[in-house]
Tab-separated table of C-alpha atoms in Angstrom:
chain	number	residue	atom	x	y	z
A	14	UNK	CA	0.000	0.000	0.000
A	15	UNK	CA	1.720	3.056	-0.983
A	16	UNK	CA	1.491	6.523	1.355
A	17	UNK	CA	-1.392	7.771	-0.375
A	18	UNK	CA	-3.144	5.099	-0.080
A	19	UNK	CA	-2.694	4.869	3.471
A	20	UNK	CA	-3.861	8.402	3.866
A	21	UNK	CA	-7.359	7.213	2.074
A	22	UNK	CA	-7.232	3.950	3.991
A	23	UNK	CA	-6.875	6.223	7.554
A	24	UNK	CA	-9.582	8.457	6.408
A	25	UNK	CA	-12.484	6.353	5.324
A	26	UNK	CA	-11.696	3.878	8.084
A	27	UNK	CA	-12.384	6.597	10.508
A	28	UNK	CA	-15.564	6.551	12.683
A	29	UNK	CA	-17.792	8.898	13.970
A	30	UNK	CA	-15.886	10.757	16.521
A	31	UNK	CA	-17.860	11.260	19.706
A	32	UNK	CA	-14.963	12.529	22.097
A	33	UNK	CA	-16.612	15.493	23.605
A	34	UNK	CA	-13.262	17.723	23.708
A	35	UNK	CA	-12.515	17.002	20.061
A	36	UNK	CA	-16.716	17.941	18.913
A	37	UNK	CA	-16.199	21.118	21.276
A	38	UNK	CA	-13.387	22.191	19.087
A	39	UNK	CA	-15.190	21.433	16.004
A	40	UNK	CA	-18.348	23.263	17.381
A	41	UNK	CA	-16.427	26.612	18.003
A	42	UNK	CA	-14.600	26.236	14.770
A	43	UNK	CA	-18.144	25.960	12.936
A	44	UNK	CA	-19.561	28.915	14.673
A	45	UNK	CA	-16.580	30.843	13.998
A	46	UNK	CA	-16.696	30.288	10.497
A	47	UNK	CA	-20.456	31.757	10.241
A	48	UNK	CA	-19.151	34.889	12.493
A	49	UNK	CA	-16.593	35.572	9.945
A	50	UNK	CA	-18.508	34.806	6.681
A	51	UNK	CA	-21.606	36.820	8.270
A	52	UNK	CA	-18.939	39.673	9.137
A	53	UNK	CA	-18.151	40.108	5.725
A	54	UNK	CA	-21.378	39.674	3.609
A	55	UNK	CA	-21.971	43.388	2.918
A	56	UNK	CA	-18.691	44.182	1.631
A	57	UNK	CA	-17.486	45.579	-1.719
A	58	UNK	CA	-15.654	42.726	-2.904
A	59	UNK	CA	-18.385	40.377	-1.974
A	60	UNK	CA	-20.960	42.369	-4.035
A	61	UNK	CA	-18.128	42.175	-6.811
A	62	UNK	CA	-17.903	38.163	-6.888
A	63	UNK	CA	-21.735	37.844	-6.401
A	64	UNK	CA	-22.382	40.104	-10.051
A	65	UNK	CA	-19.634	37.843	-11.722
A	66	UNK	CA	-21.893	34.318	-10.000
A	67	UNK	CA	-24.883	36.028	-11.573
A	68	UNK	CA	-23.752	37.135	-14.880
A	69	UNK	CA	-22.160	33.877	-15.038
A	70	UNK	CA	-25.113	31.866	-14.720
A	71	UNK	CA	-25.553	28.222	-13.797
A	72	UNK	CA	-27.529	25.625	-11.644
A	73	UNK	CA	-28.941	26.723	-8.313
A	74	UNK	CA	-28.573	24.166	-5.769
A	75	UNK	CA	-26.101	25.357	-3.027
A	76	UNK	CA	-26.223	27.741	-0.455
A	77	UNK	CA	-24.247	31.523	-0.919
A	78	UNK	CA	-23.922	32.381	3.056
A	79	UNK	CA	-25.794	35.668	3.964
A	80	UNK	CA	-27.313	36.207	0.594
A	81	UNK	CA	-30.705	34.280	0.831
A	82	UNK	CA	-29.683	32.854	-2.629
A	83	UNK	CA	-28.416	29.461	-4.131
A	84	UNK	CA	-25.079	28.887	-7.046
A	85	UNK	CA	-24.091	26.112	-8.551
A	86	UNK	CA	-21.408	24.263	-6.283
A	87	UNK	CA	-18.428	25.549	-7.638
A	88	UNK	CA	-19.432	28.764	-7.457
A	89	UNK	CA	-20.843	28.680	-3.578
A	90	UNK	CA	-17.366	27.140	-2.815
A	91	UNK	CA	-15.387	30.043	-4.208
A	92	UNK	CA	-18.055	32.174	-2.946
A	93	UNK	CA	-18.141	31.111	0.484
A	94	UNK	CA	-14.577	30.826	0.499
A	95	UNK	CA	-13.938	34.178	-0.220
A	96	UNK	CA	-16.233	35.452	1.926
A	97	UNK	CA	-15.306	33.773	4.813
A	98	UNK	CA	-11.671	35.045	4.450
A	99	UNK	CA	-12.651	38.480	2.895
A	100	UNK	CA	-11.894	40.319	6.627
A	101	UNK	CA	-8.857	38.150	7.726
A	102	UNK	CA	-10.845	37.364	10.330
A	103	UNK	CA	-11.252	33.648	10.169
A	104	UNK	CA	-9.418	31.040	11.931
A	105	UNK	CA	-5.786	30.295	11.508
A	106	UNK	CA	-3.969	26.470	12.585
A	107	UNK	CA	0.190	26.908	13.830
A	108	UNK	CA	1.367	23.815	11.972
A	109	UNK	CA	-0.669	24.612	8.825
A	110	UNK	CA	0.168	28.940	8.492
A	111	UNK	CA	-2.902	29.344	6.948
A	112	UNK	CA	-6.599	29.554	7.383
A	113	UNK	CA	-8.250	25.727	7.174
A	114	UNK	CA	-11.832	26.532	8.139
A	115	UNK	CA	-12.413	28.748	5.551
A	116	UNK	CA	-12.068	26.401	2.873
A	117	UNK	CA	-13.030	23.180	4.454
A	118	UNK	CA	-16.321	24.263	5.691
A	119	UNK	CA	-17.028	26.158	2.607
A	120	UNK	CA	-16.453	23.165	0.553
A	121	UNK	CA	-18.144	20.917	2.347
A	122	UNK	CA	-21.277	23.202	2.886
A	123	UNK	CA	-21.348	23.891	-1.194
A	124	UNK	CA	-21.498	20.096	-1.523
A	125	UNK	CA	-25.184	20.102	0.291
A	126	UNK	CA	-27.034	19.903	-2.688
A	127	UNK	CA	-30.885	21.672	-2.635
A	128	UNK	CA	-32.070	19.742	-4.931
A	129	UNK	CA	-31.828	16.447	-3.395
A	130	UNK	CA	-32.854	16.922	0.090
A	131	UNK	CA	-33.867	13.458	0.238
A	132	UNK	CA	-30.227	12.780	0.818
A	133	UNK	CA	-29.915	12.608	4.209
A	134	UNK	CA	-26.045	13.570	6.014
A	135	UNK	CA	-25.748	13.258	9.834
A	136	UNK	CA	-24.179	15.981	11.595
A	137	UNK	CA	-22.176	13.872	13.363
A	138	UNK	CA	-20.738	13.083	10.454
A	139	UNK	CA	-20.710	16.134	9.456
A	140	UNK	CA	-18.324	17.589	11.768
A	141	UNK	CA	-16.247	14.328	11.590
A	142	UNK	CA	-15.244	15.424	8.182
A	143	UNK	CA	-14.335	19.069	8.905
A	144	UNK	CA	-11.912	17.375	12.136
A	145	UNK	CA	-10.466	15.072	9.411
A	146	UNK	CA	-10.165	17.695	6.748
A	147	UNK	CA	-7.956	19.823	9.302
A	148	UNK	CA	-5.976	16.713	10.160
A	149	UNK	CA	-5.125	16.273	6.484
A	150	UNK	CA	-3.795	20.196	6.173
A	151	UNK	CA	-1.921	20.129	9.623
A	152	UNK	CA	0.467	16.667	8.835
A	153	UNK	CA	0.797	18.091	4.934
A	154	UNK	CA	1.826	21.725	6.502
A	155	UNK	CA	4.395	19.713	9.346
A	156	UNK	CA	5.908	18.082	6.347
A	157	UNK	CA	6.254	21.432	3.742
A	158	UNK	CA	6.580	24.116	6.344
A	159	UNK	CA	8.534	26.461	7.262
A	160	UNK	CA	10.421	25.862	4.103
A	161	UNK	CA	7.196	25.720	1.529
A	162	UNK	CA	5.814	28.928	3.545
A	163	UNK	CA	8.806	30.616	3.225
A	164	UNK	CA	9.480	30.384	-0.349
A	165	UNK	CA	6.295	32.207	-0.875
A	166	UNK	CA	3.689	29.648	-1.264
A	167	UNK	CA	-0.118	30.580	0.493
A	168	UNK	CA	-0.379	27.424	1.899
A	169	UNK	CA	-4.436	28.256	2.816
A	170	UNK	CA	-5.318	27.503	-1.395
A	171	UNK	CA	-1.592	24.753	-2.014
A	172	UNK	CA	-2.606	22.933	0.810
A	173	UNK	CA	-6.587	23.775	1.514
A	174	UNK	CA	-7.864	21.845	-1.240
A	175	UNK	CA	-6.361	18.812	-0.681
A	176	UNK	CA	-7.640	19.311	2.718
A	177	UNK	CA	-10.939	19.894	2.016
A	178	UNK	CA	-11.243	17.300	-0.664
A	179	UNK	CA	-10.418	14.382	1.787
A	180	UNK	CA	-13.650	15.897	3.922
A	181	UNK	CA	-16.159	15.562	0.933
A	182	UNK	CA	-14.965	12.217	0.144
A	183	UNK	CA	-15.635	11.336	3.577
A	184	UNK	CA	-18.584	12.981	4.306
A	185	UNK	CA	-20.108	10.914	1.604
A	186	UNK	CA	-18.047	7.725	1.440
A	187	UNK	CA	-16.606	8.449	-2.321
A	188	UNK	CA	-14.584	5.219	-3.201
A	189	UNK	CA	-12.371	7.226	-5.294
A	190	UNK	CA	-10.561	9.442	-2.600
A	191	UNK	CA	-7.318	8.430	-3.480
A	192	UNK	CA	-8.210	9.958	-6.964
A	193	UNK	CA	-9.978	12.856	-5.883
A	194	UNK	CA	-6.553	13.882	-3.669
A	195	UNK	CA	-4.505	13.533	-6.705
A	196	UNK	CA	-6.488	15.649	-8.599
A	197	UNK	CA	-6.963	18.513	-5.819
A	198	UNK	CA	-3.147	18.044	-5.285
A	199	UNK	CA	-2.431	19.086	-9.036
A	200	UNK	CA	-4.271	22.254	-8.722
A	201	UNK	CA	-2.839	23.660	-5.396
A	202	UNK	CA	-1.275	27.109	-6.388
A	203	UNK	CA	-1.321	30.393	-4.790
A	204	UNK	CA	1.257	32.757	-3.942
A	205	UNK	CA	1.349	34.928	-0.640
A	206	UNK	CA	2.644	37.792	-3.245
A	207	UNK	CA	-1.191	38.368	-3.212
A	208	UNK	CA	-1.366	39.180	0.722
A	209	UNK	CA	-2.987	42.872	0.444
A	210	UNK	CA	-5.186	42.325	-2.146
A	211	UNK	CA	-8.511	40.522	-2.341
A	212	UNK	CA	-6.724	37.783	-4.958
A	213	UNK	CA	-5.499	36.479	-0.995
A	214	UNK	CA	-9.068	35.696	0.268
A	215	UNK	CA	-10.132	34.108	-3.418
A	216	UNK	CA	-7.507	31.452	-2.759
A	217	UNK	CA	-9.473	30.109	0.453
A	218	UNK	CA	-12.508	30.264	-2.347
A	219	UNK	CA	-10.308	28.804	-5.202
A	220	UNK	CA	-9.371	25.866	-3.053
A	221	UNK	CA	-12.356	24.586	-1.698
A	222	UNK	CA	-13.446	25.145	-5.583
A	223	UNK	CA	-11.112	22.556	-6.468
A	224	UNK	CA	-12.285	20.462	-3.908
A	225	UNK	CA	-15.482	20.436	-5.240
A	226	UNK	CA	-14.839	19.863	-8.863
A	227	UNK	CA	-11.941	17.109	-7.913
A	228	UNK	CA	-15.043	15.314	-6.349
A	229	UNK	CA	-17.556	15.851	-9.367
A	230	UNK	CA	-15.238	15.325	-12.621
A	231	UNK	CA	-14.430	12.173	-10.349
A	232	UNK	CA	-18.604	11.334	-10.041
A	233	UNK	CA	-18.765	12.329	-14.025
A	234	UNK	CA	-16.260	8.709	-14.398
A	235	UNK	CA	-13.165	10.988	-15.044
A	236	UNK	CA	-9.770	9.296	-13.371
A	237	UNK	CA	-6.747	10.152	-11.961
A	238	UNK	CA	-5.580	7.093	-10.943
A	239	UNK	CA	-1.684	8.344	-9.138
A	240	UNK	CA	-0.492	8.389	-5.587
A	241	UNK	CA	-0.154	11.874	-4.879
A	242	UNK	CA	1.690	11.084	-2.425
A	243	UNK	CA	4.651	9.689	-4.849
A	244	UNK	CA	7.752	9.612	-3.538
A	245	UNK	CA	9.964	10.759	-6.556
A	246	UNK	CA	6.796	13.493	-8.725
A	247	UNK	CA	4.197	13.615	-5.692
A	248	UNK	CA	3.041	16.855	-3.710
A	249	UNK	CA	6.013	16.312	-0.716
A	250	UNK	CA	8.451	15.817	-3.457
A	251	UNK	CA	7.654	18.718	-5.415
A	252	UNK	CA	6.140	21.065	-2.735
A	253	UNK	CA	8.037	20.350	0.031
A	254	UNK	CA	11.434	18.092	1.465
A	255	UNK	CA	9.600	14.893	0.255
A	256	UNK	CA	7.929	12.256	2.052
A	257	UNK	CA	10.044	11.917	5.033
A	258	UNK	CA	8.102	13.494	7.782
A	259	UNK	CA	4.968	12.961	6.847
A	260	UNK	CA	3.587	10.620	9.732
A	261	UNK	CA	0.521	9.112	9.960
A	262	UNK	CA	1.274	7.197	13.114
A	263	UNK	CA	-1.024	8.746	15.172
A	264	UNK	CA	-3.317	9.475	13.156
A	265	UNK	CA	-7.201	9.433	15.046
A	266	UNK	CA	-5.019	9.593	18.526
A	267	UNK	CA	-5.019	13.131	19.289
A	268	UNK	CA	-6.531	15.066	16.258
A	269	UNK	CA	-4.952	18.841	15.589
A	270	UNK	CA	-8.095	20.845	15.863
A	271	UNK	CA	-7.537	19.730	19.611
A	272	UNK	CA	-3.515	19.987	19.730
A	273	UNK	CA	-2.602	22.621	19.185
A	274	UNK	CA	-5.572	24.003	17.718
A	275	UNK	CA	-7.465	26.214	16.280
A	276	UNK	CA	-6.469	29.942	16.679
A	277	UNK	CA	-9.477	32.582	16.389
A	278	UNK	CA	-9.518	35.952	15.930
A	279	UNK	CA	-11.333	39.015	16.890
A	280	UNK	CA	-9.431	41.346	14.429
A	281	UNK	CA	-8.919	41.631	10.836
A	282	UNK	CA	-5.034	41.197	10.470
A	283	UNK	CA	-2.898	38.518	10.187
A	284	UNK	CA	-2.144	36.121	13.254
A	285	UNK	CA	1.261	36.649	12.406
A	286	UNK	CA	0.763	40.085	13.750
A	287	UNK	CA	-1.184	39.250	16.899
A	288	UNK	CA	2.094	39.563	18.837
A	289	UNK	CA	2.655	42.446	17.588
A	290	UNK	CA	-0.573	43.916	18.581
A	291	UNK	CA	-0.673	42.515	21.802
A	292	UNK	CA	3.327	43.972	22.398
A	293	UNK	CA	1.963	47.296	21.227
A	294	UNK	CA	-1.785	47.526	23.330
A	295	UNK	CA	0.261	46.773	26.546
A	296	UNK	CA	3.333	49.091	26.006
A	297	UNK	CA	0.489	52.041	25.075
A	298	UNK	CA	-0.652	51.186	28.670
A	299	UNK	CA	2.816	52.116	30.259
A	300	UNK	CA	2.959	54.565	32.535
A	301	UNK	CA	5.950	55.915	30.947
A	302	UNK	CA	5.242	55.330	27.583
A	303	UNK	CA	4.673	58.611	25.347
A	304	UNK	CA	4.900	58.701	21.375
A	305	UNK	CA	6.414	62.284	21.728
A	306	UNK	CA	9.442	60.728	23.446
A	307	UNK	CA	10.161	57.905	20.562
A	308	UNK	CA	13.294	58.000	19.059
A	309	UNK	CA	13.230	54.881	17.842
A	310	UNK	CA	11.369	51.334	17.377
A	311	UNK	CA	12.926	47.888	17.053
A	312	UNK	CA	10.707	45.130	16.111
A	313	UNK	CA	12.485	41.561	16.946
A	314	UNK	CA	11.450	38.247	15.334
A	315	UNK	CA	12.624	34.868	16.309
A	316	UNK	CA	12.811	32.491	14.818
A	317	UNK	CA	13.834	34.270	11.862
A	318	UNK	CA	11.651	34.051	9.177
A	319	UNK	CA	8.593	34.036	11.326
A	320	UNK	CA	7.449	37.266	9.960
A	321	UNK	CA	7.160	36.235	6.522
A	322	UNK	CA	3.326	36.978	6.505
A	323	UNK	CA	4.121	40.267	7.334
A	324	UNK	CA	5.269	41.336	3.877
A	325	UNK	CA	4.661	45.069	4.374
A	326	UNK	CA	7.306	47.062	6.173
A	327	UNK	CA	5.763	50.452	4.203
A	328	UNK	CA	2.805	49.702	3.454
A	329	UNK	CA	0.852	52.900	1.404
A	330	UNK	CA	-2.797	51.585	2.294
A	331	UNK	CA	-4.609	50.658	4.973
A	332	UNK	CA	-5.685	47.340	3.458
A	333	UNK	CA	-1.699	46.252	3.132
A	334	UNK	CA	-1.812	46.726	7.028
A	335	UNK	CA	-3.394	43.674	7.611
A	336	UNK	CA	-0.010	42.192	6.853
A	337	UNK	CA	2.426	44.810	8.031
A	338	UNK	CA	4.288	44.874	11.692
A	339	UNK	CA	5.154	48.084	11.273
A	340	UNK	CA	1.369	49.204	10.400
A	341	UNK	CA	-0.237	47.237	13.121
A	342	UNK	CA	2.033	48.744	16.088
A	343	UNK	CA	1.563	52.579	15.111
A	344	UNK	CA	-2.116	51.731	15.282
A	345	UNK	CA	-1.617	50.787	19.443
A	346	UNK	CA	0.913	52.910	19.908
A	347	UNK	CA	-1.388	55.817	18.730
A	348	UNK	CA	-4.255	54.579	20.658
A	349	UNK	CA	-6.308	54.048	17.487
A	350	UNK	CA	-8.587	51.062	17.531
A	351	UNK	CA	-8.043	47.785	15.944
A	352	UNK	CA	-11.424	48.061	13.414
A	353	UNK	CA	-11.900	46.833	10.554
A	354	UNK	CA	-12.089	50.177	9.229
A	355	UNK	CA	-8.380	50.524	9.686
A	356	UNK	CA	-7.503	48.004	6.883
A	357	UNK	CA	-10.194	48.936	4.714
A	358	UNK	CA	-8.946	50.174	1.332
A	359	UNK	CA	-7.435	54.022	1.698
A	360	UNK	CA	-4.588	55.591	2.186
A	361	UNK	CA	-2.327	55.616	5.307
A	362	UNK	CA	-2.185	58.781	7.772
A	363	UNK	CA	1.168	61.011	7.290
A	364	UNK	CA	1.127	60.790	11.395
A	365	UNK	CA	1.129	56.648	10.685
A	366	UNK	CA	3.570	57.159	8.279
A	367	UNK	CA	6.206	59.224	10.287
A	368	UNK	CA	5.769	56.932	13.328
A	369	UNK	CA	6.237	53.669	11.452
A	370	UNK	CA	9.694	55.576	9.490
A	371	UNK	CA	11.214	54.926	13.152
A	372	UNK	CA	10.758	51.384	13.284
A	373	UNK	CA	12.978	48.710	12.012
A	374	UNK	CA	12.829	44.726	11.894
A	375	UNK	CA	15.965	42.500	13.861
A	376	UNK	CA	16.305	39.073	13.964
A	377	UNK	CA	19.689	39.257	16.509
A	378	UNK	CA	17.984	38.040	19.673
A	379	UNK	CA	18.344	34.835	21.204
A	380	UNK	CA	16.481	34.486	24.521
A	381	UNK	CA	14.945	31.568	25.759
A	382	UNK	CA	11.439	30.153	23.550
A	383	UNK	CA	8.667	29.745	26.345
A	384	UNK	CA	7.808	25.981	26.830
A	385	UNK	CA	4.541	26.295	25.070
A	386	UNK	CA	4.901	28.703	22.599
A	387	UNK	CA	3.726	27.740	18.610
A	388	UNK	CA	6.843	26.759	16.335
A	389	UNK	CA	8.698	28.452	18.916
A	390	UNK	CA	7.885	31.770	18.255
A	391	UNK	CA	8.145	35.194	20.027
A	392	UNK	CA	8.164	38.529	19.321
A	393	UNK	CA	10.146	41.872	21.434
A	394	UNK	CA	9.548	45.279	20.783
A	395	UNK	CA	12.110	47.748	22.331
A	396	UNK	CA	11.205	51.266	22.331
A	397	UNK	CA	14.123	53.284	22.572
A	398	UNK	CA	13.125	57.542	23.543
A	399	UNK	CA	15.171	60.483	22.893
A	400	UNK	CA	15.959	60.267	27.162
A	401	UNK	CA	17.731	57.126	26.642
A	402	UNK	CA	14.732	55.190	28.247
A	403	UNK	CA	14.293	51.871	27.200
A	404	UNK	CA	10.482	50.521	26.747
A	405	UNK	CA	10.838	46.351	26.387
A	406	UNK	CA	7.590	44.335	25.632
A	407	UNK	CA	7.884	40.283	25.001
A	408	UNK	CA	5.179	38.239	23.602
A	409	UNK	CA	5.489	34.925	23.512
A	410	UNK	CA	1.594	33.583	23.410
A	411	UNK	CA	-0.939	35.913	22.001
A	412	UNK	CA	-4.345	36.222	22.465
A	413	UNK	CA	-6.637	33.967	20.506
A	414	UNK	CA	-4.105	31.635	20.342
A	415	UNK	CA	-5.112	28.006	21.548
A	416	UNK	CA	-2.906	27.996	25.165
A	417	UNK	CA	-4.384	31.820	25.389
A	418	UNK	CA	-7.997	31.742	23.571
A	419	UNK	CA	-11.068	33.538	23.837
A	420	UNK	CA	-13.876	32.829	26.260
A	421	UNK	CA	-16.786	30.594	24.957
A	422	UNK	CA	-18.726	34.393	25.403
A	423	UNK	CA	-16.335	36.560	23.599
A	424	UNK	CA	-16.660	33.584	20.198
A	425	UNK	CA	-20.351	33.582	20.933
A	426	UNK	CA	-20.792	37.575	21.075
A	427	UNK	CA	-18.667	37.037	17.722
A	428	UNK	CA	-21.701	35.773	16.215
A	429	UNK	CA	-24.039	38.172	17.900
A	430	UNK	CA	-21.839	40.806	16.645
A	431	UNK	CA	-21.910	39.388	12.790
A	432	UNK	CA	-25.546	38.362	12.429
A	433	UNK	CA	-26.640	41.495	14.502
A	434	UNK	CA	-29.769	39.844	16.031
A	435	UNK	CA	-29.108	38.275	19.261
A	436	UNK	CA	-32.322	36.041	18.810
A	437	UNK	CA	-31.438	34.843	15.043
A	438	UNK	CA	-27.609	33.789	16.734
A	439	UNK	CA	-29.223	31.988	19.472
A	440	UNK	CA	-30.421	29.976	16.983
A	441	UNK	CA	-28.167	29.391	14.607
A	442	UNK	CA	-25.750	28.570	17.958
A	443	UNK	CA	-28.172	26.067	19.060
A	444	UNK	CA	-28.458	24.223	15.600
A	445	UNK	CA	-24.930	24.402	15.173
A	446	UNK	CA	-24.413	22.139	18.581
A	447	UNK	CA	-27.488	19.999	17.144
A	448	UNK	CA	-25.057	18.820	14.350
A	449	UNK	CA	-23.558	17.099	17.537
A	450	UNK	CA	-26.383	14.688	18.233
A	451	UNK	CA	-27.140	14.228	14.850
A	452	UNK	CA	-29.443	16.961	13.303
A	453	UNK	CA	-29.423	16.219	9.614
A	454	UNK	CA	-26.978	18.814	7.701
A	455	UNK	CA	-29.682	19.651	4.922
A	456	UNK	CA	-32.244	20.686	8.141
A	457	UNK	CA	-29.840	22.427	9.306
A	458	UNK	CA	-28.988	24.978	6.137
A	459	UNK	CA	-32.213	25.093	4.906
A	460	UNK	CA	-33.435	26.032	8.778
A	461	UNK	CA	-31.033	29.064	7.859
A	462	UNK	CA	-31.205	30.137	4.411
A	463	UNK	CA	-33.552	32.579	4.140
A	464	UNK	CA	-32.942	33.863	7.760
A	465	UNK	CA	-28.812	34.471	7.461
């Protein structure tokens, strides 16, 4: 049995998990996903890919999230996908470096056909396939990353659909998943050159796209009968360092949604700046901390490398903040909030400007990792004033994180805050922790269609 087949074996061999911890984590990563998708379904660039869905055309049968309407299933895949990352809001996993939920729940919620709701799908099932979906993109981004990351590859669209595929085949017991990963594995692209622009959120839509069609041209008796998983032309050997550390030993022992997690966010910027932000909020708080007195700003990394998200050290718009170190710590340090408004498209502040022209990046620090931070990361910024006074803020473990997340209230007023009707989140909560005892997934969406 070669690797790839393994990987099918594992995966359709799988039961129904029941472990309450593990169905906890899925619950909060569902609910998550319809904050951030609901967050974002009034904005420009959604309106722009829902006139391109219409003008295009097609077969209505799955569900466009927060737009009372139905799309073919290719289209609600790159439509949901999109949408749900259109904010950077959406939920990021360490070992991945990219955004999982976003495409594997948009994938598998554009494979609920409408127009066979005689098909009936178990939630329990259900959220079984989104756990094994993020299994699959957490041991393929421990085998590419840092490396694959680093060399500019978005791992949320090179590794998401491959991801997300592996859920659909499971959530309907395809017989041809070792196919269907082969052929999601030959369309993984994406390059984080497109953090800043909008192209960066369609690759969370693009991939669970390909998820979908890998599954249908496979239904329409097209084959792609390779291990993708090849040691000499697969997706490790051409993606990554090859097949060597990817482990499926304990696979179904403890699943990665659990350790270490899913990381959620209550701001629209990338995770990779959390520390940052978090550095920034707490040295504004200092009782001897005054912009007037900066002379200058040093902004350390370790491991190196582990700001390569944060492609923007001058960014010219706001919207290129949402990936800029620099950006993100004049916001704190000037006591303006954290909104969304702040990376919305426009132009940055001259006062932004000037403060960020005193900052610089350093790798040359070498203290201690704390025990349980992610990948070994940690972030210092040293304020330096024209007194001589040093200002020193460490972050090893931000907020959001999983060993430093949100309270079950803050992720629930998340939703409040997105669907803006405490009443129509109530229950949209309560069916989503239905899909844990079994409530059918096509009750479930069509219980929210016209109401989300």
């Amino acid at each position: 049995m070669n690797l790839g087949q393994q990987l099918s074996f594992l995966i359709q061999n799988t039961p129904i998990i029941s472990d309450p911890q593990v169905i906890n984590c899925a619950i909060n990563g569902v609910t998550d996903y319809f904050a951030c998708a609901l967050q974002a379904c009034h904005e420009d660039d959604v309106y722009k890919l829902l006139a391109w869905i219409a003008d295009e055309g097609g077969n209505a049968r799955a569900w466009l999230i927060g737009q009372k309407k139905l799309a073919s299933a290719r289209q609600a895949a790159l439509f949901n996908g999109f949408q749900a990352h259109c904010l950077d809001y959406d939920d990021v996993h360490s070992d991945v470096r990219g955004h999982p939920s976003a495409v594997i729940l948009s994938a598998l919620i554009a494979s609920v056909r409408f127009d066979k709701t005689e098909q009936k799908i178990d939630g329990r099932r259900f959220l079984t396939a989104y756990v094994i979906g993020i299994e699959v993109m957490a041991l393929l981004g421990q085998s590419v990353n840092p490396q694959h990351y680093e060399k500019g590859w978005h791992t949320t669209m090179t590794l998401g659909g491959i991801a997300a595929t592996a859920a659909i085949c499971y959530l309907y017991d395809e017989p041809f998943l070792s196919q269907a990963l082969t052929l999601a594995a030959t369309q993984a692209s994406g390059m984080r050159l497109l953090m800043g622009t909008p192209i960066k959120f369609l690759h969370a839509g693009l991939a669970a796209e390909h998820a979908i069609q890998s599954v249908e041209w496979l239904r329409a008796g097209i084959h792609a009968d390779q291990d993708f998983l090849d040691d000499k032309l697969g997706f490790l050997a051409i993606y990554g360092q090859g097949n060597t550390h990817f482990d499926l030993s304990r696979w179904g022992k403890t699943w990665k949604i659990v350790d270490p997690g899913l990381w959620f966010k209550n701001y629209s910027y990338c995770s990779a700046a959390a520390y940052i932000a978090d550095a920034g909020q707490l040295l504004y708080r200092n009782a001897n901390f005054s912009v007037d007195k900066i002379e200058r700003i040093t902004i350390f990394f370790s491991p190196p490398q582990s700001d390569a998200a944060l492609i923007y050290q001058t960014p010219l718009f706001a919207e290129q903040g949402c990936f800029s170190a620099e950006y993100v710590l004049a916001l704190t340090l000037l006591g303006l909030p954290l909104s969304f408004e702040q990376f919305s498209v426009k132009p940055i502040s001259n006062g932004i400007k000037q403060l960020m022209q005193k900052m610089k990046r350093s790798y040359q620090i070498q203290l201690m990792p704390h025990p349980q931070a992610y990948n070994k990361r940690y972030v210092v910024v040293e304020i330096l004033n024209r007194t001589g006074e040093k200002l020193i803020q460490r972050i090893d473990i931000p907020k959001g994180s999983p060993k430093n997340p949100y309270s079950q209230r803050e992720l629930s007023l998340k939703l409040v805050k997105a669907v803006g009707d405490q009443k129509t989140a109530d229950n949209l909560l309560k069916d989503i922790r239905a899909l844990a005892i079994g409530l059918d997934l096509h009750t479930f969406l069509l219980s929210h269609l016209l109401t989300l």
